Amino acid sequence: MSKAIEALQKRMQAAVDALDFEEARRCRDQINLLRGGAAPEAVERADLSGIERQQPGAMGLGTSQQRMTPPQGWKPPPKPDPMTKRRSSRSAGKRGQ
């Protein structure tokens, strides 16, 4: 199997040198299938056109959180006026003692 991987790596490097990145991508995906345990015959027949690589940060702690984007035209609400805001309940309890 390592001979098949070496041959694919050489094909991939030749494709990169020729700036044929689609062929290099196919070779890379075939190498990954071989390293995953697929048979070399099955790798040659595999249709890799629909395979998408996972985006960086898609796994791990806290990395899969989506960013919220507000709708078009949305404005944040006005901040409350601190001079008219009621005091906290802690300060009110101290006055009563």
PDB file of N, CA and C in Angstrom:
ATOM      1  N   MET A   1       0.829  -1.190   0.000  1.00  0.00           N
ATOM      2  CA  MET A   1       0.000   0.000   0.000  1.00  0.00           C
ATOM      3  C   MET A   1       0.874   1.254   0.000  1.00  0.00           C
ATOM      4  N   SER A   2       2.025   1.211   0.649  1.00  0.00           N
ATOM      5  CA  SER A   2       2.873   2.397   0.690  1.00  0.00           C
ATOM      6  C   SER A   2       3.390   2.753  -0.702  1.00  0.00           C
ATOM      7  N   LYS A   3       3.524   1.747  -1.590  1.00  0.00           N
ATOM      8  CA  LYS A   3       3.951   2.025  -2.962  1.00  0.00           C
ATOM      9  C   LYS A   3       2.862   2.796  -3.702  1.00  0.00           C
ATOM     10  N   ALA A   4       1.617   2.434  -3.444  1.00  0.00           N
ATOM     11  CA  ALA A   4       0.498   3.139  -4.075  1.00  0.00           C
ATOM     12  C   ALA A   4       0.436   4.588  -3.576  1.00  0.00           C
ATOM     13  N   ILE A   5       0.687   4.782  -2.291  1.00  0.00           N
ATOM     14  CA  ILE A   5       0.667   6.136  -1.725  1.00  0.00           C
ATOM     15  C   ILE A   5       1.816   6.953  -2.300  1.00  0.00           C
ATOM     16  N   GLU A   6       2.998   6.338  -2.413  1.00  0.00           N
ATOM     17  CA  GLU A   6       4.148   7.049  -2.972  1.00  0.00           C
ATOM     18  C   GLU A   6       3.889   7.447  -4.425  1.00  0.00           C
ATOM     19  N   ALA A   7       3.268   6.540  -5.192  1.00  0.00           N
ATOM     20  CA  ALA A   7       2.958   6.845  -6.592  1.00  0.00           C
ATOM     21  C   ALA A   7       1.960   7.997  -6.683  1.00  0.00           C
ATOM     22  N   LEU A   8       0.965   7.986  -5.790  1.00  0.00           N
ATOM     23  CA  LEU A   8      -0.015   9.073  -5.787  1.00  0.00           C
ATOM     24  C   LEU A   8       0.615  10.393  -5.353  1.00  0.00           C
ATOM     25  N   GLN A   9       1.555  10.337  -4.408  1.00  0.00           N
ATOM     26  CA  GLN A   9       2.228  11.554  -3.986  1.00  0.00           C
ATOM     27  C   GLN A   9       3.054  12.148  -5.125  1.00  0.00           C
ATOM     28  N   LYS A  10       3.702  11.292  -5.908  1.00  0.00           N
ATOM     29  CA  LYS A  10       4.468  11.777  -7.057  1.00  0.00           C
ATOM     30  C   LYS A  10       3.534  12.387  -8.104  1.00  0.00           C
ATOM     31  N   ARG A  11       2.381  11.712  -8.345  1.00  0.00           N
ATOM     32  CA  ARG A  11       1.391  12.264  -9.278  1.00  0.00           C
ATOM     33  C   ARG A  11       0.870  13.609  -8.798  1.00  0.00           C
ATOM     34  N   MET A  12       0.646  13.703  -7.486  1.00  0.00           N
ATOM     35  CA  MET A  12       0.131  14.941  -6.913  1.00  0.00           C
ATOM     36  C   MET A  12       1.164  16.060  -7.062  1.00  0.00           C
ATOM     37  N   GLN A  13       2.434  15.763  -6.801  1.00  0.00           N
ATOM     38  CA  GLN A  13       3.469  16.781  -6.940  1.00  0.00           C
ATOM     39  C   GLN A  13       3.625  17.222  -8.391  1.00  0.00           C
ATOM     40  N   ALA A  14       3.525  16.267  -9.312  1.00  0.00           N
ATOM     41  CA  ALA A  14       3.601  16.620 -10.730  1.00  0.00           C
ATOM     42  C   ALA A  14       2.423  17.503 -11.136  1.00  0.00           C
ATOM     43  N   ALA A  15       1.250  17.213 -10.595  1.00  0.00           N
ATOM     44  CA  ALA A  15       0.071  18.027 -10.901  1.00  0.00           C
ATOM     45  C   ALA A  15       0.223  19.433 -10.336  1.00  0.00           C
ATOM     46  N   VAL A  16       0.793  19.546  -9.141  1.00  0.00           N
ATOM     47  CA  VAL A  16       1.008  20.865  -8.541  1.00  0.00           C
ATOM     48  C   VAL A  16       2.013  21.650  -9.375  1.00  0.00           C
ATOM     49  N   ASP A  17       3.088  20.980  -9.810  1.00  0.00           N
ATOM     50  CA  ASP A  17       4.088  21.663 -10.640  1.00  0.00           C
ATOM     51  C   ASP A  17       3.487  22.154 -11.957  1.00  0.00           C
ATOM     52  N   ALA A  18       2.514  21.397 -12.479  1.00  0.00           N
ATOM     53  CA  ALA A  18       1.850  21.783 -13.724  1.00  0.00           C
ATOM     54  C   ALA A  18       0.659  22.718 -13.468  1.00  0.00           C
ATOM     55  N   LEU A  19       0.456  23.116 -12.191  1.00  0.00           N
ATOM     56  CA  LEU A  19      -0.644  23.989 -11.771  1.00  0.00           C
ATOM     57  C   LEU A  19      -2.014  23.382 -12.060  1.00  0.00           C
ATOM     58  N   ASP A  20      -2.091  22.055 -12.051  1.00  0.00           N
ATOM     59  CA  ASP A  20      -3.361  21.353 -12.210  1.00  0.00           C
ATOM     60  C   ASP A  20      -3.849  20.966 -10.811  1.00  0.00           C
ATOM     61  N   PHE A  21      -4.472  21.924 -10.139  1.00  0.00           N
ATOM     62  CA  PHE A  21      -4.833  21.723  -8.746  1.00  0.00           C
ATOM     63  C   PHE A  21      -6.008  20.774  -8.564  1.00  0.00           C
ATOM     64  N   GLU A  22      -6.839  20.620  -9.566  1.00  0.00           N
ATOM     65  CA  GLU A  22      -7.942  19.661  -9.485  1.00  0.00           C
ATOM     66  C   GLU A  22      -7.402  18.227  -9.431  1.00  0.00           C
ATOM     67  N   GLU A  23      -6.419  17.933 -10.263  1.00  0.00           N
ATOM     68  CA  GLU A  23      -5.800  16.610 -10.242  1.00  0.00           C
ATOM     69  C   GLU A  23      -5.066  16.395  -8.919  1.00  0.00           C
ATOM     70  N   ALA A  24      -4.407  17.415  -8.426  1.00  0.00           N
ATOM     71  CA  ALA A  24      -3.717  17.317  -7.136  1.00  0.00           C
ATOM     72  C   ALA A  24      -4.717  17.043  -6.022  1.00  0.00           C
ATOM     73  N   ARG A  25      -5.884  17.674  -6.099  1.00  0.00           N
ATOM     74  CA  ARG A  25      -6.927  17.437  -5.088  1.00  0.00           C
ATOM     75  C   ARG A  25      -7.411  15.996  -5.142  1.00  0.00           C
ATOM     76  N   ARG A  26      -7.604  15.467  -6.351  1.00  0.00           N
ATOM     77  CA  ARG A  26      -8.044  14.072  -6.481  1.00  0.00           C
ATOM     78  C   ARG A  26      -7.001  13.114  -5.909  1.00  0.00           C
ATOM     79  N   CYS A  27      -5.737  13.389  -6.201  1.00  0.00           N
ATOM     80  CA  CYS A  27      -4.660  12.546  -5.654  1.00  0.00           C
ATOM     81  C   CYS A  27      -4.637  12.609  -4.132  1.00  0.00           C
ATOM     82  N   ARG A  28      -4.789  13.806  -3.580  1.00  0.00           N
ATOM     83  CA  ARG A  28      -4.800  13.968  -2.124  1.00  0.00           C
ATOM     84  C   ARG A  28      -5.938  13.177  -1.491  1.00  0.00           C
ATOM     85  N   ASP A  29      -7.120  13.247  -2.110  1.00  0.00           N
ATOM     86  CA  ASP A  29      -8.265  12.522  -1.576  1.00  0.00           C
ATOM     87  C   ASP A  29      -8.064  11.013  -1.683  1.00  0.00           C
ATOM     88  N   GLN A  30      -7.449  10.559  -2.757  1.00  0.00           N
ATOM     89  CA  GLN A  30      -7.166   9.130  -2.906  1.00  0.00           C
ATOM     90  C   GLN A  30      -6.150   8.677  -1.864  1.00  0.00           C
ATOM     91  N   ILE A  31      -5.154   9.493  -1.588  1.00  0.00           N
ATOM     92  CA  ILE A  31      -4.175   9.157  -0.547  1.00  0.00           C
ATOM     93  C   ILE A  31      -4.867   9.036   0.801  1.00  0.00           C
ATOM     94  N   ASN A  32      -5.770   9.953   1.089  1.00  0.00           N
ATOM     95  CA  ASN A  32      -6.501   9.895   2.361  1.00  0.00           C
ATOM     96  C   ASN A  32      -7.355   8.636   2.460  1.00  0.00           C
ATOM     97  N   LEU A  33      -7.957   8.219   1.345  1.00  0.00           N
ATOM     98  CA  LEU A  33      -8.739   6.982   1.355  1.00  0.00           C
ATOM     99  C   LEU A  33      -7.845   5.781   1.605  1.00  0.00           C
ATOM    100  N   LEU A  34      -6.672   5.754   0.980  1.00  0.00           N
ATOM    101  CA  LEU A  34      -5.745   4.644   1.202  1.00  0.00           C
ATOM    102  C   LEU A  34      -5.267   4.601   2.639  1.00  0.00           C
ATOM    103  N   ARG A  35      -4.960   5.750   3.199  1.00  0.00           N
ATOM    104  CA  ARG A  35      -4.519   5.790   4.601  1.00  0.00           C
ATOM    105  C   ARG A  35      -5.649   5.393   5.544  1.00  0.00           C
ATOM    106  N   GLY A  36      -6.877   5.597   5.112  1.00  0.00           N
ATOM    107  CA  GLY A  36      -8.030   5.206   5.920  1.00  0.00           C
ATOM    108  C   GLY A  36      -8.350   3.727   5.838  1.00  0.00           C
ATOM    109  N   GLY A  37      -7.659   2.987   4.960  1.00  0.00           N
ATOM    110  CA  GLY A  37      -7.849   1.543   4.905  1.00  0.00           C
ATOM    111  C   GLY A  37      -8.583   1.043   3.680  1.00  0.00           C
ATOM    112  N   ALA A  38      -8.846   1.888   2.709  1.00  0.00           N
ATOM    113  CA  ALA A  38      -9.544   1.436   1.504  1.00  0.00           C
ATOM    114  C   ALA A  38      -8.589   0.647   0.609  1.00  0.00           C
ATOM    115  N   ALA A  39      -9.150  -0.266  -0.161  1.00  0.00           N
ATOM    116  CA  ALA A  39      -8.357  -1.066  -1.096  1.00  0.00           C
ATOM    117  C   ALA A  39      -7.947  -0.195  -2.289  1.00  0.00           C
ATOM    118  N   PRO A  40      -6.741  -0.396  -2.826  1.00  0.00           N
ATOM    119  CA  PRO A  40      -6.288   0.429  -3.963  1.00  0.00           C
ATOM    120  C   PRO A  40      -7.229   0.354  -5.164  1.00  0.00           C
ATOM    121  N   GLU A  41      -7.846  -0.809  -5.417  1.00  0.00           N
ATOM    122  CA  GLU A  41      -8.782  -0.932  -6.538  1.00  0.00           C
ATOM    123  C   GLU A  41     -10.026  -0.073  -6.300  1.00  0.00           C
ATOM    124  N   ALA A  42     -10.487  -0.049  -5.071  1.00  0.00           N
ATOM    125  CA  ALA A  42     -11.673   0.738  -4.734  1.00  0.00           C
ATOM    126  C   ALA A  42     -11.374   2.234  -4.812  1.00  0.00           C
ATOM    127  N   VAL A  43     -10.149   2.603  -4.486  1.00  0.00           N
ATOM    128  CA  VAL A  43      -9.768   4.016  -4.528  1.00  0.00           C
ATOM    129  C   VAL A  43      -9.772   4.526  -5.964  1.00  0.00           C
ATOM    130  N   GLU A  44      -9.302   3.721  -6.894  1.00  0.00           N
ATOM    131  CA  GLU A  44      -9.269   4.122  -8.300  1.00  0.00           C
ATOM    132  C   GLU A  44     -10.682   4.326  -8.850  1.00  0.00           C
ATOM    133  N   ARG A  45     -11.643   3.530  -8.362  1.00  0.00           N
ATOM    134  CA  ARG A  45     -13.024   3.617  -8.848  1.00  0.00           C
ATOM    135  C   ARG A  45     -13.859   4.646  -8.088  1.00  0.00           C
ATOM    136  N   ALA A  46     -13.340   5.146  -6.979  1.00  0.00           N
ATOM    137  CA  ALA A  46     -14.124   6.040  -6.114  1.00  0.00           C
ATOM    138  C   ALA A  46     -14.415   7.359  -6.809  1.00  0.00           C
ATOM    139  N   ASP A  47     -15.656   7.822  -6.630  1.00  0.00           N
ATOM    140  CA  ASP A  47     -16.066   9.122  -7.165  1.00  0.00           C
ATOM    141  C   ASP A  47     -15.871  10.153  -6.053  1.00  0.00           C
ATOM    142  N   LEU A  48     -14.885  11.009  -6.214  1.00  0.00           N
ATOM    143  CA  LEU A  48     -14.538  11.975  -5.177  1.00  0.00           C
ATOM    144  C   LEU A  48     -15.030  13.381  -5.503  1.00  0.00           C
ATOM    145  N   SER A  49     -15.912  13.503  -6.456  1.00  0.00           N
ATOM    146  CA  SER A  49     -16.329  14.840  -6.903  1.00  0.00           C
ATOM    147  C   SER A  49     -17.173  15.567  -5.858  1.00  0.00           C
ATOM    148  N   GLY A  50     -17.901  14.845  -5.025  1.00  0.00           N
ATOM    149  CA  GLY A  50     -18.778  15.501  -4.063  1.00  0.00           C
ATOM    150  C   GLY A  50     -18.182  15.633  -2.680  1.00  0.00           C
ATOM    151  N   ILE A  51     -16.946  15.203  -2.497  1.00  0.00           N
ATOM    152  CA  ILE A  51     -16.332  15.253  -1.176  1.00  0.00           C
ATOM    153  C   ILE A  51     -15.846  16.664  -0.899  1.00  0.00           C
ATOM    154  N   GLU A  52     -16.201  17.164   0.273  1.00  0.00           N
ATOM    155  CA  GLU A  52     -15.730  18.478   0.696  1.00  0.00           C
ATOM    156  C   GLU A  52     -14.906  18.306   1.953  1.00  0.00           C
ATOM    157  N   ARG A  53     -13.819  19.011   2.020  1.00  0.00           N
ATOM    158  CA  ARG A  53     -12.977  18.947   3.202  1.00  0.00           C
ATOM    159  C   ARG A  53     -13.597  19.761   4.314  1.00  0.00           C
ATOM    160  N   GLN A  54     -13.367  19.312   5.536  1.00  0.00           N
ATOM    161  CA  GLN A  54     -13.889  20.011   6.697  1.00  0.00           C
ATOM    162  C   GLN A  54     -13.142  21.329   6.872  1.00  0.00           C
ATOM    163  N   GLN A  55     -13.877  22.365   7.209  1.00  0.00           N
ATOM    164  CA  GLN A  55     -13.278  23.679   7.388  1.00  0.00           C
ATOM    165  C   GLN A  55     -12.469  23.716   8.676  1.00  0.00           C
ATOM    166  N   PRO A  56     -11.384  24.461   8.700  1.00  0.00           N
ATOM    167  CA  PRO A  56     -10.589  24.562   9.929  1.00  0.00           C
ATOM    168  C   PRO A  56     -11.429  25.098  11.068  1.00  0.00           C
ATOM    169  N   GLY A  57     -11.238  24.529  12.229  1.00  0.00           N
ATOM    170  CA  GLY A  57     -11.967  24.975  13.404  1.00  0.00           C
ATOM    171  C   GLY A  57     -13.349  24.385  13.521  1.00  0.00           C
ATOM    172  N   ALA A  58     -13.713  23.459  12.641  1.00  0.00           N
ATOM    173  CA  ALA A  58     -15.052  22.897  12.696  1.00  0.00           C
ATOM    174  C   ALA A  58     -15.184  21.881  13.823  1.00  0.00           C
ATOM    175  N   MET A  59     -14.080  21.461  14.398  1.00  0.00           N
ATOM    176  CA  MET A  59     -14.132  20.537  15.521  1.00  0.00           C
ATOM    177  C   MET A  59     -13.327  21.122  16.669  1.00  0.00           C
ATOM    178  N   GLY A  60     -13.655  20.718  17.862  1.00  0.00           N
ATOM    179  CA  GLY A  60     -12.925  21.204  19.025  1.00  0.00           C
ATOM    180  C   GLY A  60     -13.851  21.981  19.936  1.00  0.00           C
ATOM    181  N   LEU A  61     -13.330  22.381  21.041  1.00  0.00           N
ATOM    182  CA  LEU A  61     -14.140  23.054  22.044  1.00  0.00           C
ATOM    183  C   LEU A  61     -14.432  24.492  21.642  1.00  0.00           C
ATOM    184  N   GLY A  62     -15.671  24.807  21.463  1.00  0.00           N
ATOM    185  CA  GLY A  62     -16.084  26.170  21.198  1.00  0.00           C
ATOM    186  C   GLY A  62     -15.778  26.689  19.813  1.00  0.00           C
ATOM    187  N   THR A  63     -15.336  25.824  18.909  1.00  0.00           N
ATOM    188  CA  THR A  63     -14.960  26.317  17.590  1.00  0.00           C
ATOM    189  C   THR A  63     -16.084  26.183  16.582  1.00  0.00           C
ATOM    190  N   SER A  64     -17.142  25.475  16.936  1.00  0.00           N
ATOM    191  CA  SER A  64     -18.213  25.277  15.966  1.00  0.00           C
ATOM    192  C   SER A  64     -19.369  26.263  16.177  1.00  0.00           C
ATOM    193  N   GLN A  65     -19.147  27.283  16.969  1.00  0.00           N
ATOM    194  CA  GLN A  65     -20.209  28.251  17.206  1.00  0.00           C
ATOM    195  C   GLN A  65     -20.362  29.152  15.988  1.00  0.00           C
ATOM    196  N   GLN A  66     -21.601  29.352  15.583  1.00  0.00           N
ATOM    197  CA  GLN A  66     -21.864  30.190  14.427  1.00  0.00           C
ATOM    198  C   GLN A  66     -21.888  31.653  14.838  1.00  0.00           C
ATOM    199  N   ARG A  67     -21.490  32.498  13.917  1.00  0.00           N
ATOM    200  CA  ARG A  67     -21.551  33.927  14.176  1.00  0.00           C
ATOM    201  C   ARG A  67     -22.916  34.438  13.741  1.00  0.00           C
ATOM    202  N   MET A  68     -23.514  35.210  14.602  1.00  0.00           N
ATOM    203  CA  MET A  68     -24.823  35.771  14.302  1.00  0.00           C
ATOM    204  C   MET A  68     -24.633  37.057  13.506  1.00  0.00           C
ATOM    205  N   THR A  69     -25.361  37.176  12.429  1.00  0.00           N
ATOM    206  CA  THR A  69     -25.328  38.404  11.646  1.00  0.00           C
ATOM    207  C   THR A  69     -26.716  39.018  11.704  1.00  0.00           C
ATOM    208  N   PRO A  70     -26.792  40.286  12.096  1.00  0.00           N
ATOM    209  CA  PRO A  70     -28.113  40.909  12.206  1.00  0.00           C
ATOM    210  C   PRO A  70     -28.717  41.125  10.822  1.00  0.00           C
ATOM    211  N   PRO A  71     -30.049  41.185  10.745  1.00  0.00           N
ATOM    212  CA  PRO A  71     -30.691  41.444   9.459  1.00  0.00           C
ATOM    213  C   PRO A  71     -30.332  42.830   8.929  1.00  0.00           C
ATOM    214  N   GLN A  72     -30.466  42.980   7.648  1.00  0.00           N
ATOM    215  CA  GLN A  72     -30.137  44.250   7.017  1.00  0.00           C
ATOM    216  C   GLN A  72     -31.052  45.353   7.536  1.00  0.00           C
ATOM    217  N   GLY A  73     -30.470  46.478   7.904  1.00  0.00           N
ATOM    218  CA  GLY A  73     -31.241  47.604   8.410  1.00  0.00           C
ATOM    219  C   GLY A  73     -31.460  47.577   9.913  1.00  0.00           C
ATOM    220  N   TRP A  74     -30.981  46.539  10.617  1.00  0.00           N
ATOM    221  CA  TRP A  74     -31.175  46.436  12.058  1.00  0.00           C
ATOM    222  C   TRP A  74     -30.262  47.414  12.770  1.00  0.00           C
ATOM    223  N   LYS A  75     -30.811  48.111  13.759  1.00  0.00           N
ATOM    224  CA  LYS A  75     -30.030  49.033  14.577  1.00  0.00           C
ATOM    225  C   LYS A  75     -30.123  48.575  16.028  1.00  0.00           C
ATOM    226  N   PRO A  76     -29.028  48.648  16.760  1.00  0.00           N
ATOM    227  CA  PRO A  76     -29.109  48.240  18.162  1.00  0.00           C
ATOM    228  C   PRO A  76     -30.006  49.196  18.943  1.00  0.00           C
ATOM    229  N   PRO A  77     -30.682  48.700  19.977  1.00  0.00           N
ATOM    230  CA  PRO A  77     -31.554  49.571  20.765  1.00  0.00           C
ATOM    231  C   PRO A  77     -30.716  50.602  21.522  1.00  0.00           C
ATOM    232  N   PRO A  78     -31.329  51.735  21.871  1.00  0.00           N
ATOM    233  CA  PRO A  78     -30.564  52.756  22.614  1.00  0.00           C
ATOM    234  C   PRO A  78     -30.215  52.250  24.009  1.00  0.00           C
ATOM    235  N   LYS A  79     -29.070  52.669  24.476  1.00  0.00           N
ATOM    236  CA  LYS A  79     -28.642  52.266  25.820  1.00  0.00           C
ATOM    237  C   LYS A  79     -29.444  53.051  26.852  1.00  0.00           C
ATOM    238  N   PRO A  80     -29.743  52.445  28.005  1.00  0.00           N
ATOM    239  CA  PRO A  80     -30.518  53.161  29.031  1.00  0.00           C
ATOM    240  C   PRO A  80     -29.689  54.309  29.624  1.00  0.00           C
ATOM    241  N   ASP A  81     -30.389  55.337  30.065  1.00  0.00           N
ATOM    242  CA  ASP A  81     -29.752  56.503  30.668  1.00  0.00           C
ATOM    243  C   ASP A  81     -29.378  56.142  32.105  1.00  0.00           C
ATOM    244  N   PRO A  82     -28.102  56.199  32.473  1.00  0.00           N
ATOM    245  CA  PRO A  82     -27.717  55.794  33.826  1.00  0.00           C
ATOM    246  C   PRO A  82     -28.239  56.750  34.912  1.00  0.00           C
ATOM    247  N   MET A  83     -28.584  57.974  34.557  1.00  0.00           N
ATOM    248  CA  MET A  83     -29.074  58.917  35.568  1.00  0.00           C
ATOM    249  C   MET A  83     -30.522  58.633  35.963  1.00  0.00           C
ATOM    250  N   THR A  84     -31.272  58.020  35.088  1.00  0.00           N
ATOM    251  CA  THR A  84     -32.677  57.745  35.407  1.00  0.00           C
ATOM    252  C   THR A  84     -32.888  56.293  35.781  1.00  0.00           C
ATOM    253  N   LYS A  85     -31.840  55.495  35.729  1.00  0.00           N
ATOM    254  CA  LYS A  85     -31.960  54.075  36.054  1.00  0.00           C
ATOM    255  C   LYS A  85     -32.121  53.906  37.563  1.00  0.00           C
ATOM    256  N   ARG A  86     -32.964  52.981  37.946  1.00  0.00           N
ATOM    257  CA  ARG A  86     -33.206  52.725  39.352  1.00  0.00           C
ATOM    258  C   ARG A  86     -31.969  52.095  39.972  1.00  0.00           C
ATOM    259  N   ARG A  87     -31.714  52.410  41.214  1.00  0.00           N
ATOM    260  CA  ARG A  87     -30.540  51.865  41.901  1.00  0.00           C
ATOM    261  C   ARG A  87     -30.757  50.389  42.192  1.00  0.00           C
ATOM    262  N   SER A  88     -29.657  49.681  42.422  1.00  0.00           N
ATOM    263  CA  SER A  88     -29.743  48.237  42.667  1.00  0.00           C
ATOM    264  C   SER A  88     -30.436  47.963  43.990  1.00  0.00           C
ATOM    265  N   SER A  89     -30.903  46.757  44.153  1.00  0.00           N
ATOM    266  CA  SER A  89     -31.629  46.367  45.363  1.00  0.00           C
ATOM    267  C   SER A  89     -30.700  46.290  46.559  1.00  0.00           C
ATOM    268  N   ARG A  90     -29.418  46.085  46.332  1.00  0.00           N
ATOM    269  CA  ARG A  90     -28.468  46.009  47.448  1.00  0.00           C
ATOM    270  C   ARG A  90     -28.371  47.376  48.151  1.00  0.00           C
ATOM    271  N   SER A  91     -28.303  48.432  47.384  1.00  0.00           N
ATOM    272  CA  SER A  91     -28.198  49.753  47.999  1.00  0.00           C
ATOM    273  C   SER A  91     -29.504  50.125  48.702  1.00  0.00           C
ATOM    274  N   ALA A  92     -30.639  49.662  48.214  1.00  0.00           N
ATOM    275  CA  ALA A  92     -31.923  49.958  48.842  1.00  0.00           C
ATOM    276  C   ALA A  92     -32.023  49.236  50.182  1.00  0.00           C
ATOM    277  N   GLY A  93     -31.471  48.028  50.281  1.00  0.00           N
ATOM    278  CA  GLY A  93     -31.507  47.279  51.553  1.00  0.00           C
ATOM    279  C   GLY A  93     -30.663  47.917  52.609  1.00  0.00           C
ATOM    280  N   LYS A  94     -29.587  48.572  52.236  1.00  0.00           N
ATOM    281  CA  LYS A  94     -28.706  49.205  53.216  1.00  0.00           C
ATOM    282  C   LYS A  94     -29.351  50.435  53.813  1.00  0.00           C
ATOM    283  N   ARG A  95     -30.170  51.142  53.017  1.00  0.00           N
ATOM    284  CA  ARG A  95     -30.821  52.356  53.531  1.00  0.00           C
ATOM    285  C   ARG A  95     -31.857  52.023  54.584  1.00  0.00           C
ATOM    286  N   GLY A  96     -32.464  50.870  54.459  1.00  0.00           N
ATOM    287  CA  GLY A  96     -33.541  50.509  55.386  1.00  0.00           C
ATOM    288  C   GLY A  96     -33.028  50.032  56.722  1.00  0.00           C
ATOM    289  N   GLN A  97     -31.749  49.773  56.865  1.00  0.00           N
ATOM    290  CA  GLN A  97     -31.223  49.243  58.118  1.00  0.00           C
ATOM    291  C   GLN A  97     -30.927  50.288  59.108  1.00  0.00           C
TER     292      GLN A  97
END
